[in-house]
Short mmCIF file of C-alpha atoms in Angstrom, two decimals:
data_model
loop_
_atom_site.label_atom_id
_atom_site.label_comp_id
_atom_site.label_asym_id
_atom_site.label_seq_id
_atom_site.Cartn_x
_atom_site.Cartn_y
_atom_site.Cartn_z
CA MET U 30 5.38 -0.96 -1.46
CA LYS U 31 5.84 2.49 -2.94
CA PRO U 32 2.86 4.68 -2.02
CA ARG U 33 1.24 7.44 -4.02
CA LEU U 34 1.64 11.10 -3.09
CA LYS U 35 -1.83 12.43 -2.38
CA LYS U 36 -2.71 16.11 -2.67
CA VAL U 37 -4.95 16.99 0.28
CA PRO U 38 -7.57 19.56 -0.76
CA ILE U 39 -7.62 22.41 1.77
CA LYS U 40 -9.85 25.40 1.07
CA SER U 41 -8.09 28.74 0.71
CA GLU U 42 -10.09 30.14 3.61
CA SER U 43 -9.10 27.26 5.92
CA SER U 44 -5.83 26.39 7.66
CA PHE U 45 -6.62 22.64 7.81
CA SER U 46 -9.06 20.09 6.43
CA ILE U 47 -11.70 18.10 8.32
CA ASN U 48 -14.39 15.98 6.66
CA HIS U 49 -17.17 13.73 7.91
CA ASP U 50 -17.42 11.04 5.22
CA ILE U 51 -20.02 8.34 4.63
CA MET U 52 -18.99 6.20 1.64
CA PRO U 53 -19.18 2.60 0.36
CA ASN U 54 -15.51 1.98 1.30
CA PHE U 55 -12.11 3.65 1.79
CA GLY U 56 -10.80 2.70 -1.66
CA ASN U 57 -7.60 0.80 -2.40
CA VAL U 58 -4.73 3.20 -2.93
CA TRP U 59 -1.78 3.14 -0.54
CA HIS U 60 -0.69 6.76 -0.23
CA TYR U 61 1.06 9.43 1.82
CA HIS U 62 1.01 13.23 2.17
CA PRO U 63 2.95 15.95 4.01
CA GLU U 64 -0.03 16.64 6.27
CA LEU U 65 -0.53 14.84 9.56
CA GLU U 66 -3.80 12.90 9.61
CA LEU U 67 -6.14 12.23 12.52
CA HIS U 68 -8.46 9.41 11.47
CA TYR U 69 -11.60 8.55 13.46
CA ASN U 70 -13.19 5.40 12.06
CA ILE U 71 -16.80 5.64 13.21
CA LYS U 72 -18.02 2.63 11.25
CA GLY U 73 -16.27 0.08 9.06
CA GLU U 74 -14.05 -2.99 9.24
CA GLY U 75 -11.12 -4.38 7.31
CA VAL U 76 -7.32 -4.35 7.28
CA ARG U 77 -5.15 -1.25 7.59
CA PHE U 78 -1.62 -0.72 6.29
CA ILE U 79 0.47 1.85 8.16
CA GLY U 80 4.14 2.02 7.23
CA ASP U 81 5.31 -1.58 7.25
CA HIS U 82 2.59 -2.71 9.68
CA ILE U 83 -0.54 -4.71 8.76
CA ASP U 84 -3.44 -5.15 11.17
CA ASN U 85 -7.24 -5.17 11.39
CA PHE U 86 -9.25 -2.02 11.93
CA SER U 87 -12.71 -1.76 13.44
CA SER U 88 -15.27 0.82 14.50
CA GLY U 89 -14.22 3.40 17.07
CA GLU U 90 -10.50 3.61 16.30
CA ILE U 91 -8.72 6.95 16.50
CA ILE U 92 -5.30 7.02 14.85
CA LEU U 93 -2.81 9.87 14.39
CA LEU U 94 -0.46 9.55 11.42
CA GLY U 95 2.68 11.65 11.07
CA GLU U 96 3.69 13.52 7.93
CA ASN U 97 4.58 11.33 4.93
CA LEU U 98 3.69 8.09 6.73
CA PRO U 99 2.26 5.71 4.06
CA HIS U 100 -1.16 4.28 4.87
CA ALA U 101 -4.32 2.66 3.52
CA TRP U 102 -7.56 1.37 4.99
CA ARG U 103 -8.76 -1.63 2.98
CA CYS U 104 -12.35 -2.63 3.81
CA ARG U 105 -13.61 -6.20 3.82
CA GLU U 106 -14.79 -7.52 0.47
CA GLU U 107 -18.45 -7.03 1.40
CA TYR U 108 -17.95 -3.24 1.25
CA PHE U 109 -17.13 -3.46 -2.47
CA GLN U 110 -20.38 -5.25 -3.42
CA GLN U 111 -22.42 -2.04 -3.82
CA ASP U 112 -24.74 -2.90 -0.95
CA PRO U 113 -26.65 0.33 -0.13
CA ASP U 114 -27.03 -0.79 3.49
CA LEU U 115 -23.29 -1.30 4.02
CA ASN U 116 -20.92 1.66 4.17
CA ILE U 117 -18.11 3.24 6.14
CA GLU U 118 -18.28 6.41 8.21
CA ALA U 119 -15.25 8.40 9.32
CA ILE U 120 -14.08 11.84 10.36
CA VAL U 121 -10.68 12.67 8.90
CA MET U 122 -8.66 15.73 9.92
CA GLN U 123 -5.54 16.65 7.92
CA PHE U 124 -3.18 19.51 8.75
CA LEU U 125 0.37 20.62 8.08
CA PRO U 126 2.69 20.83 11.12
CA ASP U 127 2.89 24.62 10.71
CA CYS U 128 -0.75 25.14 9.71
CA LEU U 129 -1.14 27.81 12.41
CA GLY U 130 2.11 29.56 11.53
CA LYS U 131 5.75 28.55 11.21
CA ASP U 132 6.75 29.56 14.74
CA TRP U 133 3.83 28.64 16.97
CA ILE U 134 5.04 25.12 17.89
CA ASN U 135 8.36 26.60 19.04
CA ILE U 136 6.89 28.75 21.78
CA PRO U 137 7.60 27.49 25.34
CA GLU U 138 3.96 26.70 26.13
CA ALA U 139 3.67 24.38 23.11
CA TYR U 140 6.67 22.18 23.92
CA LEU U 141 4.51 19.01 23.93
CA ILE U 142 3.39 19.49 20.33
CA PRO U 143 6.73 18.77 18.59
CA ARG U 144 7.03 15.66 20.79
CA LEU U 145 3.57 14.55 19.65
CA TYR U 146 4.47 15.11 15.99
CA GLU U 147 7.66 13.08 16.42
CA LYS U 148 5.79 10.13 17.94
CA ALA U 149 3.16 10.37 15.20
CA LYS U 150 5.83 9.46 12.64
CA SER U 151 5.36 5.89 13.90
CA GLY U 152 1.55 6.14 13.91
CA MET U 153 -0.36 6.34 17.21
CA ILE U 154 -3.60 4.58 18.14
CA PHE U 155 -5.48 6.12 21.08
CA TYR U 156 -7.85 4.42 23.51
CA GLY U 157 -9.69 4.97 26.81
CA GLU U 158 -10.87 8.41 27.87
CA THR U 159 -8.59 10.05 25.29
CA GLN U 160 -10.41 8.26 22.48
CA LYS U 161 -13.81 9.34 23.81
CA LYS U 162 -12.81 12.97 24.34
CA VAL U 163 -11.10 13.35 20.96
CA ALA U 164 -14.05 11.72 19.15
CA GLN U 165 -16.40 14.33 20.63
CA LEU U 166 -14.04 17.20 19.80
CA MET U 167 -13.72 15.99 16.20
CA TYR U 168 -17.51 15.90 15.84
CA GLU U 169 -17.70 19.48 17.10
CA CYS U 170 -14.83 20.64 14.89
CA THR U 171 -16.48 19.24 11.77
CA TYR U 172 -19.29 21.77 12.01
CA ALA U 173 -17.42 24.67 13.66
CA GLU U 174 -16.52 27.90 11.90
CA ASN U 175 -13.92 30.63 12.12
CA LEU U 176 -12.03 30.89 15.44
CA GLU U 177 -14.00 28.01 16.94
CA ARG U 178 -12.29 25.67 14.46
CA ILE U 179 -8.86 26.78 15.68
CA ILE U 180 -9.85 26.49 19.32
CA LEU U 181 -11.08 22.93 18.77
CA LEU U 182 -7.95 21.98 16.80
CA LEU U 183 -5.80 23.18 19.72
CA ALA U 184 -8.02 21.30 22.19
CA ILE U 185 -7.59 18.11 20.17
CA LEU U 186 -3.80 18.52 19.97
CA LYS U 187 -3.62 19.30 23.70
CA THR U 188 -5.61 16.16 24.54
CA LEU U 189 -3.43 13.97 22.33
CA ALA U 190 -0.14 15.52 23.46
CA GLU U 191 -0.92 15.11 27.17
CA SER U 192 -2.26 11.57 26.89
CA ASP U 193 -0.49 8.35 27.81
CA GLU U 194 -3.42 6.27 26.49
CA TYR U 195 -1.83 5.27 23.20
CA ARG U 196 0.45 2.74 21.57
CA LEU U 197 2.80 3.18 18.64
CA ILE U 198 1.88 1.27 15.50
CA THR U 199 5.12 0.85 13.57
CA ASN U 200 8.76 1.85 13.41
CA LYS U 201 9.58 5.28 12.06
CA TYR U 202 9.09 5.12 8.33
CA HIS U 203 11.26 6.94 5.82
CA ALA U 204 9.48 9.64 3.88
CA PHE U 205 8.82 9.32 0.15
CA THR U 206 9.37 12.50 -1.83
CA SER U 207 9.43 11.61 -5.54
CA PRO U 208 7.62 8.34 -6.29
CA ASN U 209 7.70 6.90 -9.77
CA GLU U 210 4.18 6.73 -11.19
CA ALA U 211 4.84 3.36 -12.85
CA ASP U 212 6.00 1.92 -9.52
CA THR U 213 2.90 3.27 -7.82
CA ILE U 214 0.55 1.69 -10.34
CA ARG U 215 2.43 -1.63 -10.27
CA LEU U 216 2.47 -1.99 -6.50
CA ASN U 217 -1.14 -0.98 -6.07
CA LYS U 218 -2.09 -3.66 -8.62
CA VAL U 219 -0.22 -6.21 -6.48
CA TYR U 220 -1.90 -4.88 -3.35
CA THR U 221 -5.41 -5.02 -4.84
CA TYR U 222 -4.93 -8.46 -6.44
CA THR U 223 -3.60 -9.92 -3.19
CA PHE U 224 -6.57 -8.67 -1.21
CA SER U 225 -9.00 -10.11 -3.72
CA ASN U 226 -7.30 -13.52 -3.91
CA TYR U 227 -5.55 -14.18 -0.57
CA LYS U 228 -7.92 -17.11 0.14
CA SER U 229 -6.52 -18.94 -2.89
CA GLU U 230 -3.01 -20.10 -3.64
CA ILE U 231 -1.10 -17.24 -5.27
CA THR U 232 2.08 -18.30 -7.03
CA LEU U 233 5.04 -16.01 -7.59
CA LYS U 234 4.65 -16.54 -11.32
CA GLU U 235 1.05 -15.38 -11.10
CA ILE U 236 1.73 -12.23 -9.07
CA ALA U 237 4.85 -11.40 -11.09
CA ALA U 238 2.72 -11.48 -14.24
CA ILE U 239 0.35 -8.94 -12.65
CA SER U 240 3.42 -6.71 -12.22
CA ASN U 241 4.74 -7.32 -15.76
CA LEU U 242 8.01 -8.58 -14.28
CA SER U 243 9.86 -11.88 -14.27
CA VAL U 244 9.69 -13.87 -11.03
CA THR U 245 13.28 -13.01 -10.12
CA SER U 246 12.82 -9.31 -10.87
CA PHE U 247 9.55 -9.18 -8.97
CA CYS U 248 11.00 -10.79 -5.84
CA ARG U 249 13.94 -8.41 -5.83
CA TYR U 250 11.70 -5.40 -6.55
CA PHE U 251 9.10 -6.25 -3.90
CA LYS U 252 11.76 -6.85 -1.24
CA MET U 253 13.44 -3.55 -2.06
CA MET U 254 10.16 -1.64 -1.83
CA THR U 255 8.63 -3.27 1.24
CA ARG U 256 11.61 -4.66 3.16
CA LYS U 257 9.85 -8.02 3.25
CA SER U 258 9.23 -10.86 0.80
CA TYR U 259 5.92 -11.18 -1.03
CA TYR U 260 5.33 -14.46 0.80
CA ASP U 261 5.71 -12.74 4.20
CA PHE U 262 3.36 -9.99 3.02
CA LEU U 263 0.74 -12.55 1.97
CA ILE U 264 1.03 -14.42 5.30
CA GLU U 265 0.50 -11.17 7.24
CA ILE U 266 -2.71 -10.49 5.32
CA ARG U 267 -3.98 -14.03 5.90
CA VAL U 268 -3.20 -13.90 9.62
CA SER U 269 -4.93 -10.50 9.95
CA HIS U 270 -8.10 -11.91 8.41
CA ALA U 271 -7.84 -14.97 10.66
CA CYS U 272 -7.71 -12.68 13.71
CA ARG U 273 -10.97 -11.03 12.67
CA LEU U 274 -12.71 -14.37 12.14
CA LEU U 275 -11.45 -15.69 15.50
CA ILE U 276 -12.87 -12.67 17.32
CA GLU U 277 -16.21 -13.01 15.49
CA ASN U 278 -16.35 -16.54 17.03
CA ILE U 279 -18.63 -17.98 14.36
CA LEU U 280 -16.42 -20.49 12.54
CA PRO U 281 -14.30 -23.27 14.12
CA THR U 282 -10.56 -22.62 14.07
CA GLU U 283 -9.97 -25.45 11.59
CA VAL U 284 -12.42 -23.86 9.14
CA ILE U 285 -10.84 -20.41 9.60
CA CYS U 286 -7.51 -21.94 8.61
CA PHE U 287 -8.74 -22.78 5.10
CA GLU U 288 -11.00 -19.72 4.87
CA CYS U 289 -7.90 -17.51 5.12
CA GLY U 290 -5.86 -19.35 2.51
CA PHE U 291 -3.71 -21.72 4.59
CA ASN U 292 -3.42 -25.21 3.16
CA ASN U 293 -3.25 -27.15 6.45
CA VAL U 294 -3.91 -26.58 10.14
CA SER U 295 -0.35 -27.12 11.40
CA ASN U 296 0.94 -24.58 8.86
CA PHE U 297 -1.73 -22.12 10.01
CA TYR U 298 -0.83 -22.54 13.70
CA ARG U 299 2.88 -22.12 12.99
CA HIS U 300 2.50 -18.89 11.03
CA PHE U 301 -0.10 -17.47 13.40
CA LYS U 302 2.10 -17.98 16.46
CA LYS U 303 5.08 -16.49 14.66
CA GLN U 304 3.06 -13.37 13.81
CA LYS U 305 1.07 -12.91 17.03
CA GLY U 306 3.17 -14.70 19.66
CA VAL U 307 0.24 -16.90 20.73
CA THR U 308 -1.77 -19.74 19.20
CA PRO U 309 -5.10 -19.00 17.48
CA LEU U 310 -7.01 -20.49 20.42
CA GLU U 311 -5.08 -18.37 22.94
CA TYR U 312 -5.65 -15.27 20.81
CA LYS U 313 -9.38 -16.00 20.62
CA ARG U 314 -9.63 -16.66 24.38
CA VAL U 315 -7.91 -13.42 25.32
CA HIS U 316 -9.94 -11.20 22.98
CA LEU U 317 -13.30 -12.80 23.84
CA SER U 318 -12.58 -12.36 27.55
CA ARG U 319 -12.24 -8.62 26.94
#
């Protein structure tokens, strides 16, 4: 899916951007930007797209995204119902690799920083003590001024660079430099429509019509843009939603199957195991035991 280039607003008197946001939702647009992004999701749930990876997100996650890595956080449908009591909260820091000068990351003492930036091209999710420490530093940085902002940025980068409490999210993703606006609009329509209708049967004819393409052209176009078929993309979304419902432990597995758009239980089990490597019941058992 071809993402949209996003211009990150950075004030002229600042070397990087950090915002503490409380909003109804994260929006819909899949995008990228030359800045690295450190995303602390304080409150909110849904499905995140990072590169070619699809998975659930939940409160407390801290993720570092490398430059030009496409991403989107799509909240659950409830967040789009204009409920004043339901919103997301996040602290988002965005900064260019050379935001403190073109040469600073090349000095001997900063040798860990280029390594961190290289790993971030795959997306990094942090946990454990690293997550707790960085969350606190991001809170402090949000309200800091002048040199204190720089000191806190360096403290955050030092903590991330020295940590082994992380996992990579996706394979390194090629950068987009000159997206076609028509492609961007088309693919985001597909993305939004799929999220709104994944519980129902979506035919190729139906989704191709959304894209103003023939079925054959759409299949070829979608595969070229995403390196996967639309059917595989739809299955990934359904399985991700099934994972969330399994962890919530409210509905029986057989009900979750149909709630997520699968037409029979055996089909659901087969696709779930292919995606996650375990059966739905095994997945539920492991996560509830945690």
